[in-house]
XYZ file of C-alpha atoms in Angstrom:
410
model
C 0.072 0.094 -0.158
C 1.264 3.207 -1.166
C 0.481 5.759 2.134
C 0.776 8.512 -0.274
C -1.355 7.268 -3.211
C -3.677 4.989 -1.107
C -6.693 2.970 -2.949
C -10.056 2.778 -1.415
C -9.433 -1.039 -1.635
C -6.341 -0.453 0.185
C -8.293 1.016 3.168
C -10.827 -1.494 2.960
C -8.392 -4.105 3.588
C -6.767 -2.490 6.475
C -10.041 -2.037 8.150
C -10.997 -5.516 7.770
C -7.626 -7.411 8.022
C -5.163 -5.262 9.757
C -7.056 -2.296 11.801
C -4.072 -1.625 13.679
C -0.963 -2.180 11.566
C 2.532 -1.079 11.668
C 3.952 0.292 8.387
C 7.531 -0.794 7.953
C 8.590 1.755 5.400
C 7.524 4.947 8.084
C 7.497 3.086 11.323
C 4.044 4.488 11.844
C 1.469 2.443 13.344
C -1.929 2.440 10.854
C -5.215 2.972 12.999
C -8.302 2.356 10.325
C -11.293 1.539 12.234
C -13.626 4.331 13.055
C -14.164 3.293 16.714
C -10.189 3.391 17.164
C -9.899 6.480 15.410
C -12.088 7.985 17.367
C -11.233 6.683 20.593
C -7.723 8.057 19.990
C -8.824 11.544 18.790
C -11.125 11.489 22.091
C -7.973 10.992 24.491
C -5.242 13.652 24.818
C -4.231 11.948 27.829
C -2.966 8.827 26.438
C -2.726 9.974 22.675
C -0.485 13.204 22.358
C -0.570 15.618 19.043
C 3.247 16.548 19.514
C 3.812 14.877 16.054
C 0.917 16.545 13.930
C 3.137 18.976 12.028
C 6.296 17.066 12.064
C 7.765 16.477 8.475
C 6.813 13.519 7.273
C 10.235 12.972 5.531
C 12.900 14.493 8.145
C 14.504 17.540 6.922
C 18.226 17.157 6.526
C 20.636 19.572 8.315
C 21.457 21.809 5.213
C 17.551 22.588 4.743
C 17.128 23.307 8.638
C 19.712 25.775 8.272
C 17.617 27.456 5.593
C 14.671 27.718 7.742
C 16.749 28.692 10.740
C 18.094 31.822 9.124
C 14.531 32.889 8.487
C 13.499 32.264 12.132
C 11.380 29.697 11.286
C 9.602 27.271 14.160
C 6.330 25.816 14.640
C 6.232 25.568 18.439
C 3.139 24.002 20.010
C -0.399 26.139 19.580
C -3.093 24.611 18.247
C -3.036 20.862 15.949
C 0.594 20.177 17.644
C -0.483 21.675 20.964
C -1.098 19.137 24.239
C -0.198 21.798 26.693
C -2.090 23.785 28.836
C -1.548 26.840 26.324
C -3.864 25.230 23.813
C -7.265 26.278 25.449
C -6.451 29.856 25.485
C -4.946 30.002 21.945
C -8.027 28.069 20.291
C -10.285 30.573 22.307
C -8.783 33.309 20.448
C -9.042 32.103 16.918
C -12.551 30.801 17.841
C -13.645 34.467 18.020
C -13.069 34.952 14.673
C -15.147 31.564 13.586
C -18.460 32.026 15.641
C -21.473 30.487 14.245
C -22.761 34.022 13.669
C -19.948 35.402 11.947
C -19.668 32.540 9.662
C -23.249 32.316 8.967
C -23.066 36.229 7.829
C -20.340 35.728 5.385
C -22.618 33.584 3.114
C -23.705 36.348 0.880
C -20.317 37.096 0.598
C -19.039 33.542 -0.784
C -21.917 33.543 -3.086
C -20.773 37.176 -4.436
C -17.038 35.903 -4.835
C -18.275 32.803 -6.789
C -20.490 35.039 -9.139
C -17.783 36.869 -9.958
C -15.621 33.943 -10.857
C -18.493 32.152 -12.687
C -18.810 35.130 -14.794
C -15.837 34.814 -16.542
C -16.068 31.220 -17.387
C -17.342 29.628 -20.635
C -16.563 26.351 -22.832
C -14.240 23.958 -21.215
C -12.616 25.139 -18.017
C -10.900 23.700 -15.092
C -12.392 24.667 -11.998
C -9.697 24.399 -9.846
C -7.848 27.265 -11.056
C -10.910 29.127 -12.058
C -12.799 28.743 -9.118
C -11.598 26.347 -6.156
C -8.082 27.781 -6.034
C -8.207 31.225 -4.679
C -11.765 31.792 -3.312
C -11.059 30.089 0.193
C -8.021 31.908 0.728
C -10.028 35.196 -0.016
C -12.855 34.395 2.393
C -10.450 33.274 5.308
C -8.416 36.601 5.273
C -11.500 38.619 5.015
C -13.078 36.574 8.171
C -9.990 36.866 9.919
C -9.789 40.855 9.194
C -6.556 40.331 7.225
C -5.885 42.761 4.647
C -3.512 43.561 2.052
C -2.301 40.102 1.090
C -1.130 38.881 -2.063
C -3.137 35.811 -2.462
C -1.198 34.374 -5.303
C 1.746 34.559 -3.001
C -0.299 32.938 -0.190
C -1.257 30.189 -2.306
C 2.481 29.637 -3.446
C 3.662 29.579 -0.219
C 0.719 26.999 1.195
C 1.598 24.469 -1.622
C 4.831 24.508 -1.004
C 4.692 24.313 2.670
C 2.021 21.154 2.562
C 4.614 19.447 0.261
C 7.563 20.121 2.444
C 5.863 18.824 5.599
C 3.628 16.216 4.058
C 5.068 15.010 0.841
C 7.368 12.105 -0.217
C 10.052 14.519 -1.276
C 13.831 14.171 -2.220
C 16.480 16.170 -0.306
C 16.958 18.488 -3.349
C 13.473 19.118 -3.594
C 13.016 20.007 0.091
C 15.750 22.648 -0.314
C 13.543 23.958 -2.938
C 10.532 24.092 -0.804
C 12.151 25.514 2.123
C 12.456 28.810 0.490
C 9.018 29.650 0.089
C 8.162 28.171 3.346
C 10.860 30.226 5.113
C 9.683 33.258 2.998
C 5.627 33.000 4.343
C 7.396 32.505 7.913
C 9.222 35.725 7.839
C 6.031 37.730 6.342
C 3.780 36.462 9.084
C 6.478 37.584 11.708
C 6.818 41.059 10.019
C 2.970 41.409 10.024
C 2.513 40.219 13.277
C 5.114 42.755 14.698
C 3.635 45.465 13.059
C 0.093 44.773 14.015
C -1.484 47.220 16.168
C -3.075 45.694 19.084
C -6.106 47.813 19.064
C -6.759 46.632 15.557
C -9.567 44.265 14.567
C -7.781 41.487 12.882
C -5.945 38.055 13.953
C -3.071 39.337 13.878
C -4.161 42.322 16.353
C -5.700 39.686 18.666
C -2.578 37.838 19.026
C -0.820 41.195 19.917
C -3.402 42.145 22.430
C -3.388 38.845 24.298
C 0.336 39.224 24.500
C 1.120 36.014 22.551
C 4.579 35.779 21.865
C 5.550 36.484 18.534
C 7.382 33.037 17.674
C 4.041 31.306 18.952
C 2.008 33.829 16.885
C 3.816 33.055 13.641
C 3.630 29.459 14.314
C -0.013 29.450 14.671
C -0.759 31.684 11.908
C 1.524 29.530 9.683
C -0.698 26.440 10.245
C -3.905 28.418 10.317
C -3.377 30.500 7.140
C -2.525 27.124 5.158
C -5.058 24.697 6.414
C -7.787 27.017 6.687
C -8.160 27.515 2.980
C -5.823 24.890 1.278
C -8.250 22.201 2.666
C -11.262 23.883 1.298
C -9.821 24.345 -2.015
C -9.212 20.306 -1.718
C -12.932 19.941 -0.600
C -14.176 21.557 -3.353
C -12.654 19.593 -5.939
C -13.220 16.500 -4.289
C -17.022 17.555 -4.283
C -17.249 18.642 -7.802
C -15.862 15.362 -8.895
C -17.934 13.349 -6.470
C -21.652 15.072 -7.422
C -20.665 15.204 -11.037
C -20.010 11.296 -11.146
C -23.388 10.587 -9.407
C -26.502 10.306 -12.296
C -29.044 13.322 -11.964
C -27.422 14.732 -8.593
C -26.035 17.892 -10.305
C -29.529 19.264 -11.034
C -30.816 18.705 -7.433
C -28.493 20.798 -5.955
C -30.550 23.781 -5.434
C -33.211 21.551 -3.459
C -33.144 22.050 0.283
C -30.464 20.103 2.008
C -29.060 18.338 -1.118
C -25.867 20.605 -1.119
C -25.256 20.347 2.249
C -25.632 16.622 2.230
C -23.579 16.234 -0.601
C -20.814 17.902 1.297
C -21.199 15.818 4.086
C -21.094 12.526 1.874
C -17.522 14.031 0.283
C -16.348 14.586 3.612
C -17.172 10.774 4.974
C -15.799 9.401 1.928
C -13.007 11.553 0.532
C -12.144 13.741 3.242
C -9.394 16.383 1.871
C -7.452 15.423 5.426
C -7.197 11.871 4.898
C -4.935 11.127 7.603
C -3.642 12.747 10.939
C -1.132 11.376 13.540
C -0.807 10.935 17.151
C 2.023 9.560 19.504
C 1.104 6.802 22.092
C 1.780 8.276 25.303
C 1.919 4.704 27.166
C 1.273 1.141 26.001
C -1.979 1.118 24.689
C -4.214 -1.695 23.236
C -6.208 -0.840 19.868
C -8.682 -3.587 18.447
C -6.762 -6.145 20.365
C -3.375 -5.040 18.875
C -0.852 -3.962 21.650
C 0.859 -0.659 20.707
C 3.907 0.643 22.687
C 4.662 3.955 24.080
C 6.258 6.362 22.199
C 4.418 4.878 18.752
C 3.334 7.087 16.098
C -0.072 6.493 15.152
C -1.344 7.433 11.553
C -5.027 7.699 12.048
C -6.963 6.799 8.622
C -9.597 9.231 8.573
C -10.779 8.560 5.323
C -10.958 4.601 5.795
C -12.997 5.484 9.100
C -15.650 6.925 6.900
C -16.394 3.944 5.035
C -16.419 1.618 8.228
C -19.699 -0.729 7.735
C -19.877 -1.020 11.359
C -20.731 2.570 11.641
C -22.280 3.529 8.060
C -24.773 1.448 6.380
C -23.622 0.986 2.572
C -20.660 3.204 3.027
C -19.564 3.085 -0.326
C -22.832 4.724 -1.609
C -22.894 8.119 -2.242
C -26.337 9.139 -0.352
C -27.053 13.208 0.684
C -29.882 11.976 2.539
C -27.700 9.693 4.867
C -29.019 9.782 8.293
C -26.259 11.114 10.953
C -24.568 12.287 8.253
C -21.860 14.213 10.541
C -20.649 11.113 12.287
C -17.687 10.983 10.187
C -14.217 12.242 11.472
C -13.077 14.257 8.521
C -12.590 17.366 10.817
C -11.306 15.492 13.810
C -12.895 14.836 17.397
C -12.731 16.485 20.815
C -10.540 18.985 21.919
C -8.799 19.445 18.605
C -11.851 19.229 16.193
C -11.340 21.876 13.361
C -12.164 25.002 14.430
C -13.204 26.077 10.555
C -15.463 23.104 10.085
C -18.410 25.227 9.837
C -16.945 27.727 7.369
C -15.473 25.029 5.284
C -19.246 23.282 5.026
C -20.716 26.807 4.273
C -18.154 27.677 1.368
C -18.394 24.422 -0.412
C -22.225 24.513 -0.002
C -22.640 27.914 -1.497
C -20.132 27.195 -4.309
C -21.891 24.163 -5.342
C -25.281 25.362 -5.404
C -24.142 28.390 -7.219
C -22.244 26.860 -9.743
C -25.167 24.270 -10.566
C -27.762 27.084 -10.942
C -25.287 29.177 -13.067
C -24.515 26.012 -15.135
C -27.118 23.469 -14.928
C -26.061 21.292 -17.995
C -22.173 21.207 -16.662
C -20.598 17.903 -16.678
C -17.376 16.546 -16.243
C -15.088 16.657 -19.520
C -13.500 13.242 -19.194
C -14.615 10.122 -17.211
C -10.851 9.416 -16.481
C -9.593 9.652 -12.805
C -7.981 13.192 -12.176
C -4.551 13.348 -11.066
C -4.575 13.552 -7.194
C -2.558 15.566 -4.591
C -0.331 12.811 -3.301
C 0.493 14.094 0.494
C 0.385 11.754 3.471
C -2.448 13.816 5.108
C -3.719 15.699 2.230
C -5.579 14.074 -0.478
C -7.706 15.731 -3.125
C -8.338 15.922 -7.105
C -5.842 18.766 -8.494
C -7.969 19.394 -11.222
C -11.779 19.593 -12.422
C -11.950 19.889 -16.310
C -15.401 20.482 -16.908
C -17.730 21.232 -20.088
C -20.194 23.835 -18.787
C -22.800 23.661 -21.249
C -25.133 26.418 -21.861
C -26.000 28.878 -19.055
C -29.371 29.036 -17.152
C -31.906 31.493 -17.910
C -31.253 33.155 -14.776
C -27.583 33.338 -15.219
C -25.547 36.478 -14.318
C -23.382 37.512 -11.259
C -26.127 40.007 -10.140
C -28.986 37.805 -10.788
C -27.327 34.869 -9.108
C -26.424 36.857 -6.268
C -29.638 38.796 -5.536
C -31.321 35.361 -5.763
C -29.058 34.093 -2.884
C -29.725 37.087 -0.805
C -33.314 37.118 -1.400
C -33.600 33.462 -0.154
C -32.041 34.410 3.004
C -28.630 32.602 2.265
C -27.678 29.744 4.042
C -27.382 28.851 7.760
C -30.890 29.636 8.164
C -31.783 25.852 8.709
């Protein structure tokens, strides 16, 4: 099994035949059954998050020097923090992602989608045309962060994901370290210059006297994961829905788009695996795991566990208890941006289907995939748009959305 390009059959085989299994190549213990994955995520005392952001391929000393010269560090802040500081940092970020604040951004998401859809015609790849930069724009606005080059942010982000989660050579690590270091330097400068009386995330970190090193480390991961995973979710959602007969035309029906998003998260989550460390000897599915063992939680495989999800291979937008999946984690480290990601995917799917009701995939072939240990999604969504709906047009679509009360009204 290739952990960087797993197949559904591989995940099923693991779940059935080796639910807790040590991978010889990486030394990680693969945990694939839903109940085991959930139990690990729910127990921060016995399973620590210390290795969550550790580079999958150890970074060699010359590359570490490149990062060190830029002051690069990822101290325990959110995803990799099992200490007492986690709760306060999480509360600080959560202020920007309250349910009310997220719901209020629905019309803006529709507006941004309409602007991009207005430019499209014929045959197009929805990844660069729609999914690539919209989540970054939304996240920056929600966090109050202004004057950001979104193209630069995306370049920094994709390089960082590959550096820390890719199966990369030392030469490639050296190439990737430069944009990763540049991003960290940019963040440090912006945080240092922030006015503690301001209204953005950088200002909030200064007002709370969070050390600059910790603030930069927090923002580094937050501003990558908070938008790259939503780009990945959108690409996966387009492919999943368009491969189901008749489903695209139903996205405007109440609850269908939201249900589709949950099924994508269950079956093909952008964050396909996550890591923990066993703090003491434990037993999972009858297998003894030693203290200090690195665990790889197979989030994608857990979502197709038939012990929890009936007919798990079937794509069912009306599935009961659809949110039982673990795509956003569980427990104290549950993803802070889950509500925003769900909203973005729901709105973008529905707006695109309303604008282009005859849209279809240009090919039935499987798309190329992002092959990182913990991040997996199609990297292209090439479609034929077909004729536009009679109601098409950015202003019309946006006004129809606003007039209907947007989303988040359920």
